[in-house]
Short mmCIF file of C-alpha atoms and ligand atoms in Angstrom, two decimals:
data_model
loop_
_atom_site.label_atom_id
_atom_site.label_comp_id
_atom_site.label_asym_id
_atom_site.label_seq_id
_atom_site.Cartn_x
_atom_site.Cartn_y
_atom_site.Cartn_z
CA MET A 97 0.60 -2.23 16.79
CA GLN A 98 0.15 -5.07 19.28
CA ARG A 99 -1.60 -7.70 17.23
CA ALA A 100 0.23 -10.97 17.75
CA GLY A 101 -1.63 -11.88 20.91
CA VAL A 102 -4.99 -11.33 19.29
CA SER A 103 -4.08 -13.12 16.09
CA ARG A 104 -2.88 -16.26 17.78
CA SER A 105 -6.29 -16.90 19.22
CA LEU A 106 -7.94 -16.95 15.78
CA THR A 107 -8.04 -19.89 13.44
CA GLY A 108 -7.92 -18.64 9.87
CA LEU A 109 -5.86 -15.97 8.23
CA ALA A 110 -8.99 -14.73 6.49
CA ALA A 111 -10.37 -13.84 9.89
CA LEU A 112 -7.07 -12.21 10.78
CA LEU A 113 -7.11 -10.19 7.61
CA ALA A 114 -10.63 -9.03 8.17
CA LEU A 115 -9.71 -8.01 11.69
CA VAL A 116 -6.59 -6.15 10.67
CA LEU A 117 -7.90 -4.53 7.55
CA GLY A 118 -10.74 -3.14 9.55
CA SER A 119 -8.31 -1.44 11.86
CA THR A 120 -5.73 -0.14 9.42
CA ALA A 121 -7.77 1.69 6.85
CA CYS A 122 -5.65 4.81 7.24
CA ASP A 123 -2.16 3.40 7.03
CA ASP A 124 0.13 4.21 4.13
CA ALA A 125 0.17 1.79 1.27
CA GLY A 126 3.84 1.34 0.70
CA SER A 127 4.76 4.66 -0.76
CA PRO A 128 8.22 5.61 0.52
CA ALA A 129 8.32 8.74 2.61
CA PRO A 130 9.62 11.67 0.56
CA ASP A 131 13.15 12.34 1.72
CA ASN A 132 13.00 15.99 0.79
CA GLU A 133 10.55 18.83 1.07
CA ASP A 134 9.49 18.85 -2.59
CA ARG A 135 5.78 19.22 -3.05
CA PRO A 136 4.36 16.08 -4.62
CA SER A 137 3.41 16.76 -8.24
CA ASN A 138 0.05 15.13 -7.60
CA ALA A 139 -0.70 17.75 -4.95
CA VAL A 140 -0.32 20.57 -7.45
CA ALA A 141 -3.69 21.64 -8.77
CA SER A 142 -4.10 21.10 -12.50
CA SER A 143 -7.16 21.61 -14.58
CA THR A 144 -9.08 18.40 -15.01
CA ASP A 145 -12.56 17.57 -16.20
CA PRO A 146 -14.06 14.56 -14.45
CA LYS A 147 -16.75 14.40 -17.13
CA ALA A 148 -14.27 14.16 -20.00
CA ASP A 149 -14.36 10.97 -22.07
CA ILE A 150 -11.46 8.54 -22.00
CA LYS A 151 -9.46 9.46 -25.11
CA LYS A 152 -8.80 6.88 -27.81
CA GLY A 153 -5.56 6.63 -29.75
CA LEU A 154 -3.32 7.20 -26.73
CA THR A 155 -0.06 5.31 -26.29
CA ILE A 156 0.61 3.84 -22.86
CA GLY A 157 4.11 2.50 -22.15
CA PHE A 158 4.64 -0.15 -19.47
CA VAL A 159 8.05 -0.63 -17.83
CA PRO A 160 8.16 -3.78 -15.66
CA LYS A 161 11.12 -4.65 -13.43
CA GLN A 162 12.32 -7.28 -15.87
CA ALA A 163 11.48 -9.00 -19.14
CA ASP A 164 11.55 -12.66 -18.16
CA SER A 165 9.07 -12.78 -15.29
CA ALA A 166 5.82 -14.71 -14.92
CA TYR A 167 4.54 -12.05 -12.51
CA PHE A 168 5.18 -9.13 -14.88
CA ALA A 169 3.88 -11.11 -17.85
CA LEU A 170 0.56 -11.37 -15.98
CA ALA A 171 0.60 -7.68 -15.06
CA GLY A 172 1.44 -6.76 -18.65
CA ARG A 173 -1.40 -8.92 -19.94
CA GLY A 174 -3.85 -7.04 -17.71
CA GLY A 175 -2.41 -3.69 -18.77
CA ARG A 176 -2.54 -4.57 -22.47
CA LYS A 177 -6.15 -5.71 -22.22
CA ALA A 178 -7.27 -2.51 -20.48
CA VAL A 179 -5.42 -0.25 -22.92
CA THR A 180 -6.53 -2.01 -26.11
CA ASP A 181 -10.12 -2.45 -24.89
CA MET A 182 -10.28 1.34 -24.49
CA GLY A 183 -9.04 1.98 -28.04
CA SER A 184 -5.42 2.90 -27.29
CA THR A 185 -2.00 1.36 -27.95
CA PHE A 186 -0.02 -0.65 -25.39
CA VAL A 187 3.78 -0.77 -25.62
CA GLU A 188 6.19 -2.41 -23.20
CA LYS A 189 9.91 -1.86 -22.63
CA ALA A 190 11.56 -4.15 -20.12
CA PRO A 191 15.15 -4.41 -18.92
CA GLU A 192 16.78 -7.82 -19.21
CA SER A 193 17.17 -8.34 -15.48
CA ALA A 194 15.62 -6.93 -12.33
CA ALA A 195 19.05 -5.80 -11.18
CA ASP A 196 19.34 -3.59 -14.25
CA THR A 197 18.15 -0.24 -12.95
CA SER A 198 19.92 1.61 -15.76
CA GLY A 199 17.86 -0.50 -18.17
CA GLN A 200 14.70 0.92 -16.60
CA VAL A 201 16.06 4.46 -16.94
CA ALA A 202 16.84 3.74 -20.60
CA ALA A 203 13.30 2.38 -21.08
CA VAL A 204 11.77 5.53 -19.58
CA ASN A 205 13.97 7.74 -21.79
CA ALA A 206 13.04 5.71 -24.88
CA LEU A 207 9.31 5.99 -24.14
CA ARG A 208 9.76 9.71 -23.57
CA ALA A 209 11.55 10.09 -26.90
CA GLN A 210 8.74 8.12 -28.51
CA GLY A 211 6.26 10.64 -27.13
CA VAL A 212 3.98 8.25 -25.24
CA ASP A 213 1.04 9.74 -23.34
CA ALA A 214 1.71 7.85 -20.11
CA ILE A 215 4.36 5.65 -18.54
CA VAL A 216 3.37 2.87 -16.13
CA ILE A 217 6.39 1.60 -14.21
CA SER A 218 7.32 -0.79 -11.40
CA ALA A 219 10.27 1.18 -10.06
CA GLN A 220 13.28 -0.96 -9.25
CA SER A 221 14.88 1.93 -7.40
CA THR A 222 13.54 5.19 -6.06
CA ASP A 223 16.65 7.29 -6.52
CA ALA A 224 17.77 6.04 -9.93
CA LEU A 225 14.38 6.48 -11.61
CA CYS A 226 13.26 9.81 -10.21
CA PRO A 227 15.27 12.17 -12.46
CA ALA A 228 14.14 10.39 -15.65
CA LEU A 229 10.51 10.29 -14.50
CA LYS A 230 10.60 13.97 -13.55
CA LYS A 231 11.74 14.80 -17.09
CA ALA A 232 8.84 12.76 -18.47
CA LEU A 233 6.40 14.63 -16.20
CA ALA A 234 7.89 17.94 -17.34
CA ASP A 235 7.17 16.87 -20.94
CA GLY A 236 3.50 16.42 -20.00
CA ILE A 237 3.69 12.60 -19.88
CA LYS A 238 1.57 11.12 -17.10
CA VAL A 239 3.41 8.72 -14.80
CA VAL A 240 1.83 5.85 -12.86
CA THR A 241 3.84 3.51 -10.67
CA TYR A 242 2.43 0.06 -10.04
CA ASP A 243 3.82 -2.76 -7.87
CA SER A 244 6.85 -0.73 -6.70
CA ASP A 245 6.75 3.00 -6.11
CA THR A 246 9.15 5.90 -6.49
CA ARG A 247 8.86 9.23 -4.65
CA PRO A 248 5.46 10.94 -4.83
CA GLU A 249 6.93 13.95 -6.63
CA CYS A 250 8.16 11.68 -9.44
CA ARG A 251 4.78 10.22 -10.45
CA ASN A 252 1.09 11.11 -10.50
CA ILE A 253 -0.41 7.95 -9.01
CA PHE A 254 0.92 4.79 -7.33
CA VAL A 255 -1.33 1.74 -7.77
CA SER A 256 -0.35 -0.37 -4.78
CA GLN A 257 -1.20 -4.07 -4.69
CA ALA A 258 -2.14 -3.97 -0.99
CA SER A 259 -1.41 -2.00 2.13
CA ALA A 260 2.31 -2.41 2.85
CA GLN A 261 1.62 -2.57 6.57
CA ASP A 262 -0.81 -5.44 6.08
CA LEU A 263 1.65 -7.26 3.85
CA GLY A 264 4.37 -6.88 6.48
CA TRP A 265 2.06 -8.26 9.10
CA ILE A 266 0.78 -11.14 6.95
CA GLU A 267 4.35 -12.24 6.22
CA VAL A 268 5.18 -12.25 9.92
CA GLU A 269 1.96 -14.13 10.72
CA LEU A 270 2.41 -16.73 7.98
CA ILE A 271 5.90 -17.65 9.15
CA GLY A 272 5.11 -17.16 12.85
CA LYS A 273 2.21 -19.64 12.79
CA GLN A 274 4.48 -22.31 11.34
CA ILE A 275 7.34 -21.92 13.81
CA GLY A 276 5.31 -21.38 16.96
CA TYR A 277 6.11 -17.65 16.92
CA ARG A 278 9.60 -18.36 18.19
CA GLY A 279 13.13 -18.50 16.78
CA GLU A 280 15.37 -17.22 14.04
CA ILE A 281 13.99 -16.20 10.67
CA ALA A 282 15.57 -14.77 7.53
CA VAL A 283 14.35 -12.86 4.50
CA LEU A 284 15.19 -13.71 0.90
CA SER A 285 14.35 -10.53 -0.99
CA GLY A 286 14.56 -9.36 -4.61
CA GLY A 287 16.63 -6.33 -5.59
CA ARG A 288 18.55 -4.51 -2.90
CA SER A 289 17.06 -1.16 -3.93
CA ALA A 290 13.51 -2.40 -4.68
CA THR A 291 11.13 0.01 -3.00
CA ASN A 292 8.30 -2.48 -2.60
CA GLN A 293 10.31 -5.26 -0.93
CA ASN A 294 12.22 -2.78 1.24
CA THR A 295 8.98 -1.23 2.43
CA TRP A 296 7.47 -4.64 3.29
CA ILE A 297 10.64 -5.65 5.15
CA ARG A 298 10.50 -2.40 7.12
CA TYR A 299 6.92 -3.22 8.15
CA MET A 300 7.91 -6.79 9.02
CA LYS A 301 10.57 -5.43 11.35
CA ASN A 302 8.05 -3.05 12.92
CA GLU A 303 5.62 -5.91 13.51
CA LEU A 304 8.30 -8.11 15.05
CA ALA A 305 9.44 -5.33 17.37
CA ASP A 306 5.88 -4.59 18.32
CA GLY A 307 4.33 -7.93 19.15
CA TYR A 308 6.52 -10.89 18.24
CA GLN A 309 9.55 -10.49 20.50
CA GLU A 310 10.52 -14.16 20.40
CA MET A 311 11.05 -14.11 16.64
CA LYS A 312 14.19 -12.49 15.27
CA ILE A 313 15.40 -11.67 11.75
CA VAL A 314 19.01 -12.90 11.60
CA GLY A 315 19.69 -12.36 7.91
CA ILE A 316 18.42 -10.55 4.82
CA ALA A 317 19.68 -11.75 1.44
CA TYR A 318 19.02 -10.34 -2.04
CA GLY A 319 18.51 -12.68 -4.98
CA ASP A 320 17.84 -9.80 -7.43
CA ASP A 321 14.76 -11.64 -8.72
CA ASP A 322 17.13 -13.98 -10.52
CA PRO A 323 16.34 -17.69 -9.98
CA ALA A 324 19.95 -18.91 -9.78
CA LYS A 325 21.10 -16.09 -7.50
CA SER A 326 18.00 -16.48 -5.31
CA ARG A 327 18.66 -20.20 -4.93
CA ALA A 328 22.32 -19.57 -4.06
CA GLU A 329 21.40 -16.86 -1.53
CA PHE A 330 18.79 -19.14 0.05
CA ARG A 331 21.39 -21.90 0.43
CA ARG A 332 23.80 -19.38 1.95
CA LEU A 333 21.19 -18.31 4.51
CA LEU A 334 20.59 -21.94 5.48
CA ALA A 335 24.31 -22.67 5.77
CA GLU A 336 25.13 -19.53 7.75
CA HIS A 337 22.28 -19.86 10.23
CA PRO A 338 22.08 -23.44 11.53
CA ASP A 339 19.30 -22.51 13.97
CA LEU A 340 17.11 -20.95 11.29
CA LYS A 341 13.44 -21.85 11.76
CA GLY A 342 11.94 -20.10 8.77
CA VAL A 343 12.47 -17.97 5.68
CA VAL A 344 10.16 -15.34 4.20
CA SER A 345 10.64 -14.50 0.52
CA PRO A 346 8.56 -11.47 -0.49
CA THR A 347 9.22 -12.01 -4.19
CA THR A 348 7.68 -14.50 -6.60
CA VAL A 349 11.09 -15.34 -8.07
CA GLY A 350 12.78 -15.80 -4.70
CA LEU A 351 9.96 -17.89 -3.23
CA LYS A 352 9.85 -20.26 -6.20
CA ALA A 353 13.66 -20.66 -6.30
CA ALA A 354 13.82 -21.29 -2.55
CA ALA A 355 10.93 -23.79 -2.64
CA ASP A 356 12.57 -25.62 -5.52
CA TYR A 357 15.76 -26.12 -3.51
CA LEU A 358 14.02 -26.80 -0.21
CA SER A 359 11.80 -29.50 -1.73
CA VAL A 360 14.81 -31.73 -2.45
CA SER A 361 17.06 -30.70 0.45
CA PRO A 362 17.51 -32.15 3.93
CA TYR A 363 16.03 -28.90 5.30
CA LYS A 364 12.56 -29.83 4.03
CA GLY A 365 10.24 -30.12 7.01
CA LYS A 366 12.82 -28.47 9.27
CA VAL A 367 12.88 -24.93 7.88
CA ALA A 368 9.52 -23.30 7.10
CA LEU A 369 9.20 -21.22 3.95
CA THR A 370 6.59 -18.64 2.98
CA GLY A 371 6.28 -15.35 1.13
CA LEU A 372 4.69 -13.92 -2.00
CA GLY A 373 4.23 -16.21 -4.99
CA THR A 374 1.89 -17.02 -7.84
CA PRO A 375 -0.37 -20.07 -7.33
CA ASN A 376 0.80 -21.62 -10.62
CA ASP A 377 4.48 -21.30 -9.62
CA MET A 378 3.90 -22.62 -6.12
CA ARG A 379 1.35 -25.41 -6.74
CA PRO A 380 3.91 -28.27 -6.89
CA TYR A 381 5.59 -27.14 -3.68
CA VAL A 382 2.29 -26.85 -1.81
CA LYS A 383 1.21 -30.28 -3.08
CA ASN A 384 4.50 -31.92 -2.04
CA GLY A 385 4.41 -30.34 1.41
CA THR A 386 7.38 -27.97 1.02
CA VAL A 387 5.30 -24.82 1.51
CA GLU A 388 2.20 -24.60 3.68
CA GLN A 389 0.89 -21.12 2.89
CA PHE A 390 1.89 -18.04 0.91
CA ALA A 391 0.16 -14.90 -0.31
CA LEU A 392 -0.31 -12.67 -3.36
CA TRP A 393 -2.75 -10.43 -5.21
CA ASP A 394 -3.85 -10.84 -8.83
CA PRO A 395 -0.99 -9.32 -10.89
CA SER A 396 -3.19 -9.06 -13.96
CA GLU A 397 -5.72 -6.97 -12.08
CA LEU A 398 -2.89 -4.76 -10.82
CA GLY A 399 -1.82 -4.12 -14.43
CA GLU A 400 -5.41 -3.40 -15.48
CA VAL A 401 -6.03 -0.87 -12.73
CA ALA A 402 -2.67 0.83 -13.39
CA ALA A 403 -3.55 1.10 -17.10
CA HIS A 404 -6.94 2.64 -16.31
CA ALA A 405 -5.25 5.16 -13.99
CA ALA A 406 -2.89 6.09 -16.84
CA LEU A 407 -5.77 6.41 -19.35
CA SER A 408 -7.76 8.66 -16.99
CA LEU A 409 -4.71 10.84 -16.29
CA ALA A 410 -3.83 11.13 -19.99
CA SER A 411 -7.47 11.98 -20.81
CA GLY A 412 -7.42 14.88 -18.34
CA LYS A 413 -10.14 13.36 -16.16
CA ILE A 414 -7.92 13.28 -13.07
CA SER A 415 -4.56 14.68 -11.97
CA GLY A 416 -3.62 12.19 -9.27
CA LYS A 417 -4.80 14.54 -6.56
CA ALA A 418 -6.31 12.86 -3.50
CA GLY A 419 -10.05 12.37 -3.87
CA GLN A 420 -10.20 12.44 -7.69
CA GLY A 421 -11.56 8.99 -8.51
CA PHE A 422 -11.21 6.96 -11.70
CA TRP A 423 -13.13 4.01 -13.06
CA ALA A 424 -11.21 0.83 -13.81
CA VAL A 425 -13.50 -1.13 -16.13
CA GLY A 426 -14.15 -4.61 -14.76
CA THR A 427 -12.60 -3.89 -11.36
CA GLY A 428 -14.25 -0.84 -9.86
CA TRP A 429 -13.89 2.70 -8.70
CA PHE A 430 -10.59 3.86 -7.23
CA ILE A 431 -9.97 7.09 -5.34
CA PRO A 432 -6.36 8.13 -4.70
CA ALA A 433 -5.56 8.86 -1.07
CA GLU A 434 -2.86 11.24 0.13
CA ASN A 435 0.26 11.23 -2.04
CA GLY A 436 -1.73 9.76 -4.94
CA VAL A 437 -1.80 6.20 -3.62
CA VAL A 438 -4.50 3.79 -4.75
CA THR A 439 -4.71 0.38 -3.10
CA LEU A 440 -6.01 -2.65 -5.00
CA GLY A 441 -7.40 -4.56 -2.05
CA GLU A 442 -6.59 -7.45 0.23
CA PRO A 443 -4.01 -10.06 -0.70
CA THR A 444 -5.13 -13.69 -0.93
CA VAL A 445 -3.55 -16.40 1.20
CA PHE A 446 -3.09 -19.68 -0.71
CA ASP A 447 -2.74 -23.19 0.71
CA ALA A 448 -3.55 -26.79 -0.21
CA LYS A 449 -7.27 -26.17 0.29
CA ASN A 450 -7.73 -23.31 -2.17
CA ILE A 451 -4.74 -23.34 -4.56
CA ASP A 452 -6.52 -25.26 -7.31
CA VAL A 453 -9.20 -22.59 -7.55
CA TYR A 454 -6.64 -20.15 -8.97
CA ASP A 455 -5.01 -20.19 -12.37
CA PHE A 456 -2.35 -17.49 -12.61
C1 LIG B 770 8.41 -10.24 -7.88
C2 LIG B 770 8.75 -8.79 -8.03
C3 LIG B 770 7.56 -7.89 -7.75
C4 LIG B 770 6.86 -8.29 -6.47
C5 LIG B 770 6.47 -9.74 -6.53
C6 LIG B 770 5.77 -10.20 -5.26
O1 LIG B 770 7.73 -10.70 -9.01
O2 LIG B 770 9.79 -8.47 -7.17
O3 LIG B 770 7.99 -6.56 -7.68
O4 LIG B 770 5.72 -7.50 -6.25
O5 LIG B 770 7.64 -10.51 -6.74
#
């Protein structure tokens, strides 16, 4: 899509977002393309009753990417509130680190053995999680992915934070604006196998190829959503690419770690930094001029909507089939599109003008 020329003539990213979102209503929302011909489980008709009540006494198990994460703590808080408000039990099993895919598989197996009614997971890897999730589905456990998807045949619904195409474009725009849409950029990502980051990077590359020919990605590093590794990888990118003009970090952990280093390094003011971060993490670095703008959605809302999807699935109100809507109390009505994807809405862009309005 040729959008760079149009976007450069506008002043605010809000205007850009409105423009783009209006024209991309039908794009996919970050769900990876199935790499086989399996029929998605959510496309298989199952008997549902849209008038059924939400059951009480269910057990909903959340599996975030990692235990020690401000982002997943917020998402878990939203999930717990939704589940307990509706009279059910919230449990969470988290691997120690985001690089620990086997820890996520173990968490899924443990929740399965426990006999939970639904599993809500941010999948760290498509391939590693699918077999375990398929077994859970075969047991009659409903599976919702949130934040990071697996294959459609391995879950019922994916609650996506935003359209992946829009996120790819916003990242390119945020960094492009700051470097005059010209020069070398790099990406500091999270886990190498993380479906969400890999999908956004793919869309970033598409955008660059399509309308930003004078910007070039010269390096992609993976900090595994570990602060120390992210910082080290950021320093490596800076050292290996002396002409680097900017870095995009589409992970809250990577962006914070990079900003922390940049704020006290000689690169401050020379290399632009943006990406996805929480306002509370990023406030000091916006205030001290290290970071101009970055974006995110409300992680707590993401957790709430994912929990409501799980409750509706486990109550037999919906099956994940396209068109079968569910009500997320406090947020609204969501209708899965093709492949069972539900999109939360538009991400927010934060900067010095609005950051103090947000507290998460
Ligand atoms: C990190 C995780 C998460 C991602 C956010 C933006 O917290 O990698 O999956 O959505 O960053």
